[in-house]
Short mmCIF file of C-alpha atoms in Angstrom, two decimals:
data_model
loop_
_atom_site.label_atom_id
_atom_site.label_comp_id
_atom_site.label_asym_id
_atom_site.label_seq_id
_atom_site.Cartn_x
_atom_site.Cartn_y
_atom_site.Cartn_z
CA UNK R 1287 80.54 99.92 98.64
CA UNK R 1288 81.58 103.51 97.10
CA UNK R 1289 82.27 103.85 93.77
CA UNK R 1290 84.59 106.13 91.79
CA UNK R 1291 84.42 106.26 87.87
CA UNK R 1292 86.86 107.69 85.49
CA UNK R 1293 87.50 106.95 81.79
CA UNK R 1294 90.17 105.21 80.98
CA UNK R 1295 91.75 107.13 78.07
CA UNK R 1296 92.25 110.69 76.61
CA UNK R 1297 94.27 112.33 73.85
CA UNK R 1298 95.02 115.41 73.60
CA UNK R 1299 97.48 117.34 71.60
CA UNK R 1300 100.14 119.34 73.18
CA UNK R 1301 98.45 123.16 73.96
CA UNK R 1302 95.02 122.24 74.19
CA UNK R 1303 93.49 121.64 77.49
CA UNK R 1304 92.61 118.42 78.61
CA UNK R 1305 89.35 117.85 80.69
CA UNK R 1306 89.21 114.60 83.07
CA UNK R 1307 86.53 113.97 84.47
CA UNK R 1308 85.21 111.73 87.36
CA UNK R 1309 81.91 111.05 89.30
CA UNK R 1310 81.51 109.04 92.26
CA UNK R 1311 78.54 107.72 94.99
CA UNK R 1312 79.37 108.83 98.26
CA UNK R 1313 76.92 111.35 98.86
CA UNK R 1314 79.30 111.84 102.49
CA UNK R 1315 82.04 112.54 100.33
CA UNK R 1316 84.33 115.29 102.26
CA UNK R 1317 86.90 116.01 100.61
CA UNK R 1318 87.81 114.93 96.44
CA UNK R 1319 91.80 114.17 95.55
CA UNK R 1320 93.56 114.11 92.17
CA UNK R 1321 96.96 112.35 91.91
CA UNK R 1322 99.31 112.15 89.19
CA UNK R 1323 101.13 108.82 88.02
CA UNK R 1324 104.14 108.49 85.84
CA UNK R 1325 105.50 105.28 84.66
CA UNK R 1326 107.58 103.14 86.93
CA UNK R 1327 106.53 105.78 89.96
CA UNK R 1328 103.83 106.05 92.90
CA UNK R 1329 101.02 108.73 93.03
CA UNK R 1330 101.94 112.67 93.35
CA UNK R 1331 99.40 114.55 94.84
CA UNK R 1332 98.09 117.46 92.38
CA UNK R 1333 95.49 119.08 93.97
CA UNK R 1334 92.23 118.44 96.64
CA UNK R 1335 88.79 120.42 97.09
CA UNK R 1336 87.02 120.88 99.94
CA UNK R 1337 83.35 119.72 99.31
CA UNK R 1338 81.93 122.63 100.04
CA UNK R 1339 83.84 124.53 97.19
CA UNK R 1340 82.47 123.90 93.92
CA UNK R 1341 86.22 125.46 92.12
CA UNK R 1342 90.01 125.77 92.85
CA UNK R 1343 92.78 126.71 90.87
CA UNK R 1344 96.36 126.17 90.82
CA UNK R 1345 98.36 127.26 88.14
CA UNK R 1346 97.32 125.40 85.08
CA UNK R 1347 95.37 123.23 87.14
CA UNK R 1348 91.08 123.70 87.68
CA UNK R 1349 89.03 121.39 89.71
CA UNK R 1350 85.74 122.17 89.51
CA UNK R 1351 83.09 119.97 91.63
CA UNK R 1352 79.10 119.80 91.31
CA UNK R 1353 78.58 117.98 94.10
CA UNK R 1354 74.60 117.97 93.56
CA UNK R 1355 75.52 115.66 90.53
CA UNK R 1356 78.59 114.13 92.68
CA UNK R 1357 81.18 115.30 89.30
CA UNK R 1358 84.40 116.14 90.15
CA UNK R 1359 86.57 117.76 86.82
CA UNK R 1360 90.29 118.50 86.39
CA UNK R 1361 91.18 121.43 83.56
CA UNK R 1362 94.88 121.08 82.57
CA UNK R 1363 95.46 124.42 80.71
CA UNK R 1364 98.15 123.88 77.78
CA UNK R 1365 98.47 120.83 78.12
CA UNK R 1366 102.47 119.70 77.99
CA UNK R 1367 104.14 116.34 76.89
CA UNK R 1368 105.09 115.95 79.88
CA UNK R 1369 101.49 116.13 81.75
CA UNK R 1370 101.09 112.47 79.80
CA UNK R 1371 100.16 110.32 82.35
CA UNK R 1372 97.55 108.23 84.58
CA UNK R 1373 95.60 110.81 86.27
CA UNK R 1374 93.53 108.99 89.64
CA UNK R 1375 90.26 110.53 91.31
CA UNK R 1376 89.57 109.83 95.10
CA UNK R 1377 87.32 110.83 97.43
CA UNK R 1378 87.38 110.55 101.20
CA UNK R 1379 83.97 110.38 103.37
CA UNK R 1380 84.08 112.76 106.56
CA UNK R 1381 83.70 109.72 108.78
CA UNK R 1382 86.78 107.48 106.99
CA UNK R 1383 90.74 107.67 106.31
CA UNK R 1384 90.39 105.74 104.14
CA UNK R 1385 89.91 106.80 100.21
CA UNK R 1386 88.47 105.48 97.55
CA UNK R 1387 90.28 105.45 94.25
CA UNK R 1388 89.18 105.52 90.73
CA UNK R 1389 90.98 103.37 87.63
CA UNK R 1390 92.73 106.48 86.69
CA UNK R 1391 92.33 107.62 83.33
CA UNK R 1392 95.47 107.55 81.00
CA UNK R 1393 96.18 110.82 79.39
CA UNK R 1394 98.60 110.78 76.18
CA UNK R 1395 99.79 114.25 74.70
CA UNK R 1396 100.93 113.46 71.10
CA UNK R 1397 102.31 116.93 69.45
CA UNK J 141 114.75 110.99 103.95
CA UNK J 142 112.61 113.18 102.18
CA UNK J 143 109.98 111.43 100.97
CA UNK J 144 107.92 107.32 101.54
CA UNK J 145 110.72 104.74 100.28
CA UNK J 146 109.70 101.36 99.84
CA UNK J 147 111.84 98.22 99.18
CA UNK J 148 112.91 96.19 96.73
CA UNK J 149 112.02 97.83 93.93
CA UNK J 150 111.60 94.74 92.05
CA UNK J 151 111.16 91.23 93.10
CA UNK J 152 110.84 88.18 91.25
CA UNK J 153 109.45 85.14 93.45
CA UNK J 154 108.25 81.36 92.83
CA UNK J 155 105.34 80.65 93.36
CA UNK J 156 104.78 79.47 96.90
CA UNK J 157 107.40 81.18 98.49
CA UNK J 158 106.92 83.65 100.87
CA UNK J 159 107.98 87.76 100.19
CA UNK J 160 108.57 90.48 102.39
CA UNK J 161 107.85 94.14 101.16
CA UNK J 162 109.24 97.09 103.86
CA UNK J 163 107.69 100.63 103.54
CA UNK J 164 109.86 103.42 105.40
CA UNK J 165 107.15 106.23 105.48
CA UNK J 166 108.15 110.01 105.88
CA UNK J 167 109.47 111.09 109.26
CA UNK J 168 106.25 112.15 112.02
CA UNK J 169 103.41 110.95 109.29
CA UNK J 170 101.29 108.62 111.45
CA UNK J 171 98.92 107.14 108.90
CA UNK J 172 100.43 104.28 106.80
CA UNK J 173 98.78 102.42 104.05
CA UNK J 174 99.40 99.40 101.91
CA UNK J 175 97.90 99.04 98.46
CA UNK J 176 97.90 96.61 95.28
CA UNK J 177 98.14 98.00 92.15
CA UNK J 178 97.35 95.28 89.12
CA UNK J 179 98.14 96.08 85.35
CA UNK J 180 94.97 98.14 84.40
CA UNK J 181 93.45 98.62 87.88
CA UNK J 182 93.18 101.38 90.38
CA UNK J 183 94.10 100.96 93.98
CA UNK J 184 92.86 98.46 95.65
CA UNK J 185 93.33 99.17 99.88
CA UNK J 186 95.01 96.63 101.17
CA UNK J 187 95.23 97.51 105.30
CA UNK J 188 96.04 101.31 107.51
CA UNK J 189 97.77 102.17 110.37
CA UNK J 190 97.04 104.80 112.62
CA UNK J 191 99.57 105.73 115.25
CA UNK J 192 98.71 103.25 117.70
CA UNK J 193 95.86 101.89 117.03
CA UNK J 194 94.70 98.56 116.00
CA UNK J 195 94.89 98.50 111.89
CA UNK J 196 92.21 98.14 109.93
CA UNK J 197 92.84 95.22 107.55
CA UNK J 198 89.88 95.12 106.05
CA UNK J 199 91.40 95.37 102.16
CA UNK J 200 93.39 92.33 103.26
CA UNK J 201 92.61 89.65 99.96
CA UNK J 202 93.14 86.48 102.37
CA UNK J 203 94.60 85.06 105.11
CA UNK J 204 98.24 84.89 103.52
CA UNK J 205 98.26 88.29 103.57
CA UNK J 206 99.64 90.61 106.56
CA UNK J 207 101.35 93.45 107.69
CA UNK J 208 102.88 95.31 110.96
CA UNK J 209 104.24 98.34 111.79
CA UNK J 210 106.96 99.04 114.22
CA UNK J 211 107.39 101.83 116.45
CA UNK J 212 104.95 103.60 114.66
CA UNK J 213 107.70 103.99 111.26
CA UNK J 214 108.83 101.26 109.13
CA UNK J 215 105.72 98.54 108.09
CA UNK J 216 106.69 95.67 106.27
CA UNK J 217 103.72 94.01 104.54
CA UNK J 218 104.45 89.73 104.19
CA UNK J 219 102.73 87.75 101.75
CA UNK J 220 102.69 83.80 102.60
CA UNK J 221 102.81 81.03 99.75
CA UNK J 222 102.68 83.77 96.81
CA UNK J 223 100.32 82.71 93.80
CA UNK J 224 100.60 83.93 90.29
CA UNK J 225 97.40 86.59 91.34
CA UNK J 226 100.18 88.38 93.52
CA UNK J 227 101.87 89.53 90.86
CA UNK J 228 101.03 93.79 90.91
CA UNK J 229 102.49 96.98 92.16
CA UNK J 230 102.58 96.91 95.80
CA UNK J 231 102.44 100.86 96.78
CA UNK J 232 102.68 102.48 100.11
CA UNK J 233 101.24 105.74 101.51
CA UNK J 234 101.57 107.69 104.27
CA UNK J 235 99.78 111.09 105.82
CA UNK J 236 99.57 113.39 109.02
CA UNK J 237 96.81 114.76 110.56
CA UNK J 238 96.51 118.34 108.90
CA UNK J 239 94.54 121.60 111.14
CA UNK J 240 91.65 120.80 107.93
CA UNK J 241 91.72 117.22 107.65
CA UNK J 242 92.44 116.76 104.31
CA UNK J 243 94.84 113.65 104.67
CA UNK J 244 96.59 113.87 101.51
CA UNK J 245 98.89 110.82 100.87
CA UNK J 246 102.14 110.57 100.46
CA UNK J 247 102.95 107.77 97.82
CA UNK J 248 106.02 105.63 97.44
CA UNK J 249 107.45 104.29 94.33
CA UNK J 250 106.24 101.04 95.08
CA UNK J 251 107.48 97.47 94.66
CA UNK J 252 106.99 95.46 91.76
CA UNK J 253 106.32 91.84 92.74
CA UNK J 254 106.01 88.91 90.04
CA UNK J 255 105.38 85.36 91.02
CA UNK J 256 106.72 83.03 88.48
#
């Protein structure tokens, strides 16, 4: 089946940026999700790209997507304490409702 | 209410007893998903609704496993003679058909089940 990959851990300290980054198979992939998990709580939607934009911006927030290479990048500009959390890639193929998820990748902020 | 809301929040079973997990989605979303959540795992799909529509229960692990949905709201997802493997984060999603199709999902909280 599809595959998303993420790594599992990043540190960061508080003002820098953090970079996550994910890659995945499905070369149908429409559109490419990132969701935000805090402790004890379900997935927050942060932000989704169309797959045939390669950037989008929201606030402190850049996805940027090479889908030749099927990468898919979140930029968290000044990074806060409270951005620490498990940050999830998924992607959606055109013909499915159905997403596939990644591990998530635990982010920790340490001042 | 104004967003999913899924109950208990916690539940603490014996193994071989049989738990019910309800999932009220947001008002008018007609997609509704079920997923397991294990310590140190991503989501693992678990069965989706569509509006009237059969479900696809293809993520379903086994045959104890299954879930309805009535009316087209609440789903309550029932798992039969729970085993120790149970134990995870059981989290619910919903979504709405959107003029670009994204399909973003809504997330509950999600219910915590351990099987002692």
């Amino acid at each position: 089946g599809e595959d998303v990959e993420q790594s599992l851990f990043l540190s960061v300290r508080e003002g820098d940026s953090s970079v996550i980054n994910c890659t995945y198979t499905d070369s149908s992939s429409t559109y490419l999700y990132w969701y935000k998990q805090e402790p004890g709580a379900g997935l927050q939607l942060l932000t989704y790209i169309f797959s045939n934009m390669d950037m989008k911006q929201d606030q402190r927030l850049t996805v940027l997507l090479n889908k030749k290479d099927k990468h898919l990048s979140l930029r968290i500009a000044d990074t806060q304490t409270g951005d620490s959390a498990i940050y999830f890639c998924a992607e959606r193929g055109g013909g499915s409702y159905i997403p596939t998820f990644g591990r998530g990748t635990s982010l920790i902020v340490h001042p | 209410g104004a967003g999913v809301s899924q109950s208990p929040s916690n539940k603490v079973t014996e193994k071989g007893k049989d738990v019910e997990l309800r999932c009220d989605p947001i008002s008018g979303h007609t997609a509704l998903y079920w997923y397991r959540q294990s310590l140190g795992q991503g989501l693992e799909f678990l069965i989706y609704f569509q509006g009237n529509s059969a479900p696809d229960k293809s993520g379903l692990p086994s045959d104890r496993f299954s879930a309805e949905r009535t009316g087209g709201s609440v789903s309550t997802l029932t798992i039969q003679r729970t085993q120790q493997e149970d134990s995870a984060v059981y989290l619910c999603a919903s979504s709405f058909p959107t003029s670009g199709g994204s399909y973003e999902q809504y997330f509950g909280p999600g219910t915590r089940l351990t099987v002692t």
